[in-house]
CSV table of C-alpha atoms and ligand atoms in Angstrom, one decimal:
chain,number,residue,atom,x,y,z
P,893,MET,CA,26.1,-4.2,-2.5
P,894,SER,CA,25.0,-1.5,-5.1
P,895,ILE,CA,22.1,-1.5,-7.3
P,896,ASN,CA,21.6,1.7,-10.0
P,897,SER,CA,20.9,-0.9,-13.0
P,898,PHE,CA,18.0,-2.3,-14.3
P,899,GLY,CA,16.9,-4.7,-16.9
P,900,HIS,CA,18.5,-7.7,-18.4
P,901,LEU,CA,19.3,-7.6,-22.4
P,902,PHE,CA,18.5,-3.8,-22.6
P,903,ARG,CA,20.1,-2.8,-19.2
P,904,PHE,CA,20.6,0.7,-18.0
P,905,THR,CA,22.5,2.5,-15.4
P,906,THR,CA,21.8,5.8,-14.1
P,907,TRP,CA,24.0,8.1,-12.1
P,908,GLY,CA,24.4,11.5,-10.3
P,909,GLU,CA,22.8,13.4,-7.5
P,910,SER,CA,20.5,16.6,-7.3
P,911,HIS,CA,23.2,18.8,-6.7
P,912,GLY,CA,26.2,17.2,-8.7
P,913,PRO,CA,27.7,19.0,-11.6
P,914,ALA,CA,25.5,16.4,-13.4
P,915,LEU,CA,23.4,13.0,-13.9
P,916,GLY,CA,23.2,10.8,-16.5
P,917,ALA,CA,22.5,6.9,-17.8
P,918,VAL,CA,24.2,4.4,-19.2
P,919,VAL,CA,22.4,2.3,-21.6
P,920,ASP,CA,24.0,-1.0,-22.7
P,921,GLY,CA,22.8,-3.9,-24.8
P,922,CYS,CA,20.6,-1.7,-27.4
P,923,PRO,CA,20.8,-3.3,-30.8
P,924,PRO,CA,23.2,-1.6,-33.5
P,925,GLY,CA,22.1,0.4,-36.7
P,926,LEU,CA,19.1,2.4,-34.6
P,927,ALA,CA,18.8,5.7,-36.3
P,928,ILE,CA,19.3,8.1,-32.9
P,929,ASP,CA,20.2,11.7,-32.4
P,930,GLU,CA,19.6,14.3,-28.9
P,931,GLY,CA,16.7,15.5,-30.7
P,932,MET,CA,15.0,12.1,-30.6
P,933,ILE,CA,15.1,12.2,-26.6
P,934,GLN,CA,14.6,15.7,-25.8
P,935,PRO,CA,11.1,15.6,-26.2
P,936,TYR,CA,10.6,13.2,-23.3
P,937,LEU,CA,12.6,14.9,-21.2
P,938,ASP,CA,10.9,18.4,-21.7
P,939,ALA,CA,7.8,17.0,-20.5
P,940,ARG,CA,9.2,16.0,-17.2
P,941,ARG,CA,11.2,19.0,-17.2
P,942,PRO,CA,10.4,21.2,-13.8
P,943,GLY,CA,9.3,25.0,-13.7
P,944,GLN,CA,6.7,24.6,-16.7
P,945,SER,CA,3.8,25.6,-14.3
P,946,ARG,CA,3.2,26.6,-10.7
P,947,PHE,CA,1.7,23.2,-10.2
P,948,THR,CA,5.2,22.0,-10.1
P,949,THR,CA,8.9,22.5,-8.6
P,950,GLN,CA,10.3,26.1,-9.9
P,951,ARG,CA,13.4,24.7,-9.8
P,952,GLN,CA,14.9,25.6,-13.5
P,953,GLU,CA,16.8,23.0,-15.3
P,954,PRO,CA,17.0,22.9,-19.2
P,955,ASP,CA,17.7,19.3,-19.1
P,956,GLN,CA,19.4,19.2,-22.3
P,957,VAL,CA,20.5,15.6,-22.8
P,958,ARG,CA,24.0,14.8,-24.8
P,959,ILE,CA,24.9,12.0,-26.5
P,960,LEU,CA,28.6,11.1,-25.3
P,961,SER,CA,29.0,7.3,-26.6
P,962,GLY,CA,27.6,4.5,-28.8
P,963,VAL,CA,26.6,6.6,-31.6
P,964,PHE,CA,28.7,7.3,-34.7
P,965,GLU,CA,27.0,8.4,-37.7
P,966,GLY,CA,23.7,8.8,-36.4
P,967,ARG,CA,22.9,5.5,-35.7
P,968,THR,CA,23.7,3.4,-32.4
P,969,THR,CA,27.0,0.9,-32.9
P,970,GLY,CA,25.5,-1.5,-30.2
P,971,THR,CA,28.2,-0.4,-27.5
P,972,PRO,CA,27.3,1.5,-24.4
P,973,ILE,CA,25.2,4.8,-25.0
P,974,SER,CA,26.5,7.5,-22.3
P,975,LEU,CA,23.6,10.1,-21.7
P,976,LEU,CA,24.8,13.5,-20.0
P,977,ILE,CA,22.2,15.9,-18.5
P,978,GLU,CA,23.6,18.7,-16.6
P,979,ASN,CA,22.4,20.6,-13.3
P,980,THR,CA,22.3,24.3,-13.7
P,981,ASP,CA,19.8,25.5,-11.0
P,982,GLN,CA,20.8,24.2,-7.4
P,983,ARG,CA,20.6,26.2,-4.3
P,984,SER,CA,22.1,24.2,-1.8
P,985,LYS,CA,21.4,26.7,1.0
P,986,ASP,CA,17.7,25.8,1.1
P,987,TYR,CA,19.1,22.6,2.7
P,988,SER,CA,20.9,23.6,5.7
P,989,GLU,CA,17.9,22.1,8.0
P,990,VAL,CA,17.5,19.1,6.2
P,991,ALA,CA,21.2,18.5,7.1
P,992,LYS,CA,20.6,18.3,11.1
P,993,ALA,CA,17.4,16.6,10.9
P,994,TYR,CA,15.2,14.5,8.8
P,995,ARG,CA,12.2,15.5,6.6
P,996,PRO,CA,9.5,12.7,7.7
P,997,GLY,CA,8.2,10.8,4.8
P,998,HIS,CA,11.5,11.3,2.7
P,999,ALA,CA,14.6,9.0,2.5
P,1000,ASP,CA,16.7,11.1,5.0
P,1001,TYR,CA,16.6,9.2,8.3
P,1002,ALA,CA,16.9,5.9,6.3
P,1003,TYR,CA,19.7,6.7,4.2
P,1004,ASP,CA,21.9,8.0,7.3
P,1005,ALA,CA,20.5,4.6,9.3
P,1006,LYS,CA,22.0,2.6,6.3
P,1007,TYR,CA,25.4,4.4,4.8
P,1008,GLY,CA,26.0,6.5,8.1
P,1009,PHE,CA,26.7,10.1,6.0
P,1010,ARG,CA,24.4,11.3,3.2
P,1011,ASP,CA,24.6,14.2,0.5
P,1012,TYR,CA,21.5,16.2,2.0
P,1013,ARG,CA,21.5,19.1,-0.8
P,1014,GLY,CA,18.2,18.6,-2.4
P,1015,GLY,CA,18.3,15.1,-1.2
P,1016,GLY,CA,21.0,14.0,-3.1
P,1017,ARG,CA,20.3,10.6,-4.7
P,1018,SER,CA,17.0,10.2,-3.5
P,1019,SER,CA,16.2,13.2,-5.3
P,1020,ALA,CA,13.9,12.9,-8.5
P,1021,ARG,CA,16.2,14.6,-10.5
P,1022,GLU,CA,17.2,11.0,-11.2
P,1023,THR,CA,14.1,10.2,-13.0
P,1024,ALA,CA,15.5,12.8,-15.6
P,1025,ALA,CA,18.0,10.0,-16.3
P,1026,ARG,CA,15.6,7.3,-16.6
P,1027,VAL,CA,13.3,9.5,-19.1
P,1028,ALA,CA,16.4,9.6,-21.4
P,1029,ALA,CA,17.5,6.0,-21.3
P,1030,GLY,CA,13.3,5.5,-21.9
P,1031,GLY,CA,14.0,7.7,-25.4
P,1032,VAL,CA,16.4,5.4,-26.2
P,1033,ALA,CA,14.2,2.3,-25.0
P,1034,ARG,CA,11.3,3.6,-27.4
P,1035,LEU,CA,13.5,3.3,-30.6
P,1036,VAL,CA,13.6,-0.4,-30.1
P,1037,ILE,CA,9.9,-1.1,-30.2
P,1038,PRO,CA,8.8,1.5,-32.7
P,1039,GLU,CA,5.8,-1.0,-33.1
P,1040,VAL,CA,4.4,0.2,-29.3
P,1041,THR,CA,2.6,3.5,-28.8
P,1042,ILE,CA,2.9,4.3,-25.3
P,1043,LEU,CA,0.7,6.9,-23.0
P,1044,ALA,CA,0.2,7.8,-20.0
P,1045,TRP,CA,-1.9,10.5,-17.8
P,1046,VAL,CA,-2.8,11.6,-14.5
P,1047,SER,CA,-6.3,9.9,-13.5
P,1048,ALA,CA,-6.6,11.4,-10.0
P,1049,ILE,CA,-4.9,14.1,-7.9
P,1050,GLY,CA,-5.7,14.2,-3.7
P,1051,GLY,CA,-8.5,11.5,-4.6
P,1052,ASP,CA,-10.5,13.5,-7.1
P,1053,ALA,CA,-10.5,11.0,-10.1
P,1054,ILE,CA,-11.3,12.1,-14.0
P,1055,ASP,CA,-14.4,10.8,-15.8
P,1056,MET,CA,-13.6,8.2,-17.6
P,1057,ALA,CA,-16.9,9.4,-20.0
P,1058,ASN,CA,-14.7,12.8,-20.6
P,1059,PHE,CA,-11.6,10.9,-21.9
P,1060,ASP,CA,-9.7,12.8,-24.7
P,1061,ALA,CA,-6.3,11.8,-25.2
P,1062,ALA,CA,-5.8,15.0,-27.4
P,1063,GLN,CA,-6.5,17.3,-23.5
P,1064,ILE,CA,-3.2,15.5,-21.8
P,1065,GLY,CA,-1.0,17.8,-23.5
P,1066,GLN,CA,-3.3,20.9,-23.0
P,1067,ASN,CA,-2.9,21.4,-19.4
P,1068,PRO,CA,-0.3,21.6,-17.0
P,1069,PHE,CA,-1.7,17.8,-15.3
P,1070,PHE,CA,-1.3,15.5,-18.1
P,1071,CYS,CA,-5.1,15.3,-17.2
P,1072,PRO,CA,-7.2,13.7,-20.4
P,1073,ASP,CA,-10.5,15.3,-18.6
P,1074,ALA,CA,-10.8,19.2,-19.2
P,1075,GLN,CA,-13.3,19.3,-16.7
P,1076,ALA,CA,-10.7,17.7,-13.9
P,1077,ALA,CA,-8.0,19.6,-14.9
P,1078,ALA,CA,-10.1,22.8,-14.1
P,1079,ARG,CA,-11.0,21.5,-11.1
P,1080,TRP,CA,-7.4,20.4,-9.9
P,1081,GLU,CA,-6.2,23.9,-10.6
P,1082,GLY,CA,-8.2,25.2,-7.6
P,1083,LEU,CA,-7.2,21.7,-5.6
P,1084,VAL,CA,-3.6,21.7,-6.1
P,1085,ASP,CA,-3.3,25.8,-5.4
P,1086,GLN,CA,-5.2,25.1,-2.4
P,1087,ALA,CA,-2.7,22.6,-0.8
P,1088,ARG,CA,0.4,24.5,-2.4
P,1089,LYS,CA,-0.7,27.9,-0.5
P,1090,ALA,CA,-1.3,25.8,2.9
P,1091,GLY,CA,2.4,24.6,2.4
P,1092,SER,CA,0.8,20.8,2.1
P,1093,SER,CA,0.8,18.5,-0.8
P,1094,LEU,CA,-1.3,15.9,-2.6
P,1095,GLY,CA,-0.8,12.2,-3.8
P,1096,ALA,CA,-1.5,11.2,-7.6
P,1097,VAL,CA,-2.6,8.0,-9.6
P,1098,VAL,CA,-1.0,7.8,-13.0
P,1099,GLU,CA,-2.2,5.3,-15.4
P,1100,CYS,CA,-0.1,4.2,-18.5
P,1101,VAL,CA,-1.6,1.9,-21.8
P,1102,ALA,CA,1.0,0.3,-24.3
P,1103,THR,CA,-0.6,-0.3,-27.4
P,1104,GLY,CA,1.0,-2.4,-30.3
P,1105,VAL,CA,3.0,-5.0,-27.8
P,1106,PRO,CA,2.6,-8.0,-29.6
P,1107,ALA,CA,1.4,-11.7,-27.8
P,1108,GLY,CA,4.6,-13.4,-26.5
P,1109,TRP,CA,6.4,-11.0,-24.4
P,1110,GLY,CA,7.2,-12.0,-21.0
P,1111,ALA,CA,8.0,-15.5,-19.3
P,1112,PRO,CA,6.2,-17.5,-16.8
P,1113,LEU,CA,6.2,-16.9,-13.0
P,1114,TYR,CA,9.1,-15.7,-11.7
P,1115,ALA,CA,9.8,-13.2,-14.6
P,1116,LYS,CA,6.4,-12.3,-15.2
P,1117,LEU,CA,5.9,-9.3,-17.3
P,1118,ASP,CA,3.2,-8.1,-14.5
P,1119,ALA,CA,6.4,-8.7,-12.1
P,1120,GLU,CA,9.0,-6.8,-14.3
P,1121,LEU,CA,6.2,-3.7,-14.8
P,1122,ALA,CA,5.5,-3.5,-11.0
P,1123,HIS,CA,9.3,-4.0,-10.5
P,1124,ALA,CA,10.0,-1.2,-12.8
P,1125,MET,CA,7.2,1.4,-11.6
P,1126,MET,CA,7.7,0.6,-7.7
P,1127,GLY,CA,11.5,1.8,-8.6
P,1128,ILE,CA,10.2,5.3,-9.2
P,1129,ASN,CA,10.7,7.6,-6.3
P,1130,ALA,CA,7.2,7.9,-4.2
P,1131,VAL,CA,5.5,4.9,-5.7
P,1132,LYS,CA,3.6,3.3,-3.1
P,1133,GLY,CA,1.3,1.3,-5.3
P,1134,VAL,CA,0.7,-0.3,-8.7
P,1135,GLU,CA,-1.7,-2.3,-10.3
P,1136,ILE,CA,-1.8,-4.2,-13.5
P,1137,GLY,CA,-4.9,-4.4,-15.3
P,1138,ASP,CA,-7.9,-4.1,-12.7
P,1139,GLY,CA,-5.4,-4.9,-10.2
P,1140,PHE,CA,-6.9,-4.6,-6.9
P,1141,ALA,CA,-10.7,-4.3,-8.0
P,1142,ALA,CA,-10.1,-8.0,-9.8
P,1143,ALA,CA,-10.0,-9.6,-5.9
P,1144,ALA,CA,-13.9,-7.7,-5.8
P,1145,ASN,CA,-15.1,-9.4,-9.2
P,1146,THR,CA,-16.3,-12.9,-10.4
P,1147,GLY,CA,-14.7,-15.5,-12.5
P,1148,GLU,CA,-17.1,-14.6,-15.2
P,1149,GLY,CA,-16.9,-10.6,-14.5
P,1150,ASN,CA,-13.2,-10.5,-14.7
P,1151,ALA,CA,-12.7,-13.1,-17.5
P,1152,ASP,CA,-11.5,-11.9,-21.0
P,1153,PRO,CA,-13.8,-13.7,-23.2
P,1154,MET,CA,-12.4,-14.1,-26.9
P,1155,ARG,CA,-13.9,-14.5,-30.3
P,1156,PRO,CA,-12.3,-15.6,-33.7
P,1157,ALA,CA,-10.7,-12.6,-35.2
P,1158,ASP,CA,-12.8,-10.7,-37.4
P,1159,ASP,CA,-9.7,-10.9,-40.5
P,1160,GLY,CA,-9.8,-14.8,-40.6
P,1161,ARG,CA,-8.2,-17.8,-39.2
P,1162,ASN,CA,-4.8,-17.9,-37.0
P,1163,ALA,CA,-5.0,-14.2,-36.5
P,1164,GLY,CA,-5.4,-14.5,-32.9
P,1165,PRO,CA,-8.3,-14.0,-30.8
P,1166,GLN,CA,-10.5,-10.6,-30.5
P,1167,PHE,CA,-10.6,-10.0,-27.0
P,1168,LEU,CA,-14.3,-8.5,-25.5
P,1169,ALA,CA,-12.6,-7.1,-22.7
P,1170,ASN,CA,-9.2,-6.5,-21.1
P,1171,HIS,CA,-9.5,-6.9,-17.1
P,1172,ALA,CA,-6.3,-8.6,-16.9
P,1173,GLY,CA,-4.3,-5.6,-18.3
P,1174,GLY,CA,-3.3,-7.3,-21.6
P,1175,ILE,CA,-1.2,-9.6,-19.6
P,1176,ALA,CA,-2.4,-13.7,-19.1
P,1177,GLY,CA,0.4,-15.8,-17.3
P,1178,GLY,CA,3.0,-13.4,-17.2
P,1179,ILE,CA,3.0,-13.2,-21.3
P,1180,SER,CA,1.5,-10.5,-22.9
P,1181,THR,CA,-1.7,-11.5,-24.9
P,1182,GLY,CA,-1.3,-8.8,-27.5
P,1183,GLN,CA,-4.2,-6.4,-25.9
P,1184,PRO,CA,-3.1,-3.0,-24.6
P,1185,VAL,CA,-1.0,-3.4,-21.6
P,1186,THR,CA,-2.5,-1.1,-18.8
P,1187,VAL,CA,-0.8,-0.2,-15.4
P,1188,ARG,CA,-1.9,2.2,-12.6
P,1189,VAL,CA,0.5,3.5,-10.3
P,1190,ALA,CA,-0.2,5.4,-7.0
P,1191,PHE,CA,2.5,8.4,-6.2
P,1192,LYS,CA,2.3,9.5,-2.6
P,1193,PRO,CA,2.0,13.1,-1.6
P,1194,THR,CA,5.4,15.5,-1.6
P,1195,SER,CA,6.9,14.8,1.7
P,1196,SER,CA,8.9,18.2,1.6
P,1197,ILE,CA,6.2,20.7,3.0
P,1198,LEU,CA,5.7,23.7,4.5
P,1199,THR,CA,3.6,22.6,7.4
P,1200,PRO,CA,6.3,22.4,10.4
P,1201,MET,CA,6.2,18.1,11.2
P,1202,PRO,CA,7.8,16.7,14.4
P,1203,THR,CA,11.2,15.0,14.0
P,1204,ILE,CA,14.3,14.3,15.3
P,1205,THR,CA,17.7,15.6,14.6
P,1206,ARG,CA,20.7,13.6,14.0
P,1207,GLU,CA,21.7,13.5,16.9
P,1208,GLY,CA,18.4,12.3,18.1
P,1209,GLU,CA,16.8,15.2,19.6
P,1210,ALA,CA,13.1,16.1,19.3
P,1211,THR,CA,12.8,19.1,16.8
P,1212,GLU,CA,9.7,20.3,14.3
P,1213,LEU,CA,11.0,21.0,10.6
P,1214,PHE,CA,9.6,22.5,7.9
P,1215,THR,CA,11.2,21.9,4.5
P,1216,LYS,CA,11.9,25.1,2.4
P,1217,GLY,CA,13.6,24.9,-1.0
P,1218,ARG,CA,11.4,24.6,-4.2
P,1219,HIS,CA,9.3,21.3,-4.3
P,1220,ASP,CA,6.7,19.7,-6.4
P,1221,PRO,CA,3.3,20.1,-4.6
P,1222,CYS,CA,2.0,16.8,-6.3
P,1223,VAL,CA,4.9,15.0,-7.5
P,1224,GLY,CA,2.5,12.5,-9.4
P,1225,ILE,CA,2.1,15.3,-12.0
P,1226,ARG,CA,5.7,14.8,-13.5
P,1227,GLY,CA,5.5,11.4,-12.6
P,1228,VAL,CA,3.8,10.9,-16.1
P,1229,PRO,CA,7.0,11.2,-18.0
P,1230,VAL,CA,8.7,8.7,-15.8
P,1231,VAL,CA,6.0,6.2,-15.4
P,1232,GLU,CA,6.0,6.3,-19.7
P,1233,ALA,CA,9.8,5.7,-19.8
P,1234,MET,CA,9.7,2.9,-17.5
P,1235,MET,CA,7.1,1.4,-19.4
P,1236,ALA,CA,9.4,1.5,-22.6
P,1237,LEU,CA,12.2,0.3,-20.5
P,1238,VAL,CA,10.9,-2.7,-19.5
P,1239,LEU,CA,8.7,-3.3,-23.1
P,1240,ALA,CA,12.3,-2.6,-24.9
P,1241,ASP,CA,14.0,-5.2,-22.7
P,1242,GLN,CA,11.3,-7.9,-23.3
P,1243,LYS,CA,11.4,-7.6,-26.7
P,1244,LEU,CA,14.9,-8.3,-27.0
P,1245,LEU,CA,14.6,-11.2,-24.2
P,1246,HIS,CA,11.6,-12.8,-26.3
P,1247,ARG,CA,13.8,-12.6,-29.4
P,1248,GLY,CA,16.9,-14.2,-27.3
P,1249,GLN,CA,14.4,-17.3,-26.9
P,1250,CYS,CA,12.0,-17.6,-29.3
P,1251,GLY,CA,13.7,-15.9,-32.5
T,13,FMN,C1,9.1,13.7,-10.6
T,13,FMN,C2,9.0,13.7,-9.1
T,13,FMN,C3,9.2,14.8,-8.4
T,13,FMN,C4,9.4,14.6,-7.1
T,13,FMN,N1,9.5,16.1,-6.6
T,13,FMN,C5,9.7,15.8,-5.2
T,13,FMN,C6,9.9,17.0,-4.6
T,13,FMN,O1,9.8,18.4,-5.2
T,13,FMN,N2,10.2,17.1,-2.9
T,13,FMN,C7,10.4,15.9,-2.2
T,13,FMN,O2,10.1,16.2,-1.4
T,13,FMN,N3,10.1,14.6,-3.2
T,13,FMN,C8,9.7,14.7,-4.5
T,13,FMN,N4,9.7,13.5,-4.9
T,13,FMN,C9,9.8,12.4,-4.0
T,13,FMN,C10,10.8,12.0,-3.6
T,13,FMN,O3,12.0,11.8,-4.8
T,13,FMN,C11,10.9,10.5,-2.7
T,13,FMN,O4,9.5,10.5,-1.9
T,13,FMN,C12,12.1,10.2,-1.9
T,13,FMN,O5,12.9,9.9,-3.0
T,13,FMN,C13,11.9,9.1,-0.8
T,13,FMN,O6,12.0,7.9,-1.6
T,13,FMN,P1,10.0,7.2,-1.5
T,13,FMN,O7,9.2,8.0,-1.5
T,13,FMN,O8,9.9,6.4,-2.6
T,13,FMN,O9,10.4,6.2,-0.5
T,13,FMN,C14,9.7,13.7,-6.2
T,13,FMN,C15,9.0,12.4,-7.0
T,13,FMN,C16,8.7,12.2,-8.7
T,13,FMN,C17,8.6,11.2,-9.2
């Protein structure tokens, strides 16, 4: 059994490994007639691209996307859209140790236990190179939901959180951390540098908000929009926690404190409610309410570190391993464009599903 596809009506499949010649995605179910070219997808890949600061991996990849199918005269034809991204900067020799022993915290042991054979170069299929393919697919998804604006940022690194009072969306593109709080970004320079120089790594929290989602997307119970989003975000490498709206904090709240009270909208009858809070993250009963859809995603610290760690070899002998090669000291930073892409992919799918059932 192999599961490399995601989505129902707007469905994509990714393929490729870290050190293969290329990787990519096939997007199926995209509506026909949408204006598209590579330039509309590339900016999202540029945001995810490695090697842009000392706070991310130094692997240099241009990550230029090519559209191979499903587009004619600048518009989608409704047939599968194939997206190709070449790998150009592989260094397989860095991974000779990983071929023999398992990195604690990484996928090496689990892949061997399952498949009995693995492409160890750069982590093979478990490498976050794969996320470039999702980001490209997400670029197509955004064309399906022009009414939605998606914005993600890093809200904490190594337990050091931003101050929401300092939130400034314009800051997100101004520092190497996708950080909306200039003071936190300044602190994180020292924090991430310290971890990097010590051969260690740090975890991070990424928050994502989608505005413009109309009421009605999603479905009750087994296909709750919450569940679709959690599935999508949990499918990102290194993600270990997902919260919708207030998430776990809701468990410490009261019914009245956690309610999202409603008043008639200012602009008259039948215009839907004006909500006075958004603890639910824009979703109730599994269906969007018209409020911003909010998701919080926890990324674990990078497991490939320069600190020697006890592990075993493929033959089961005790050894110690430190990971050479080029790695992200905090994977959550480059997780930001990936979280945005998964949000777009879920919402494009949900828009088509809603239209399919409700017209
Ligand atoms: C954008 C991004 C970059 C990553 N870079 C690295 C890296 O440089 N080194 C590493 O060991 N893991 C990295 N990871 C995490 C691994 O891909 C991930 O931990 C591994 O596939 C095991 O899966 P799991 O952590 O989901 O269990 C990265 C993850 C993301 C989202």
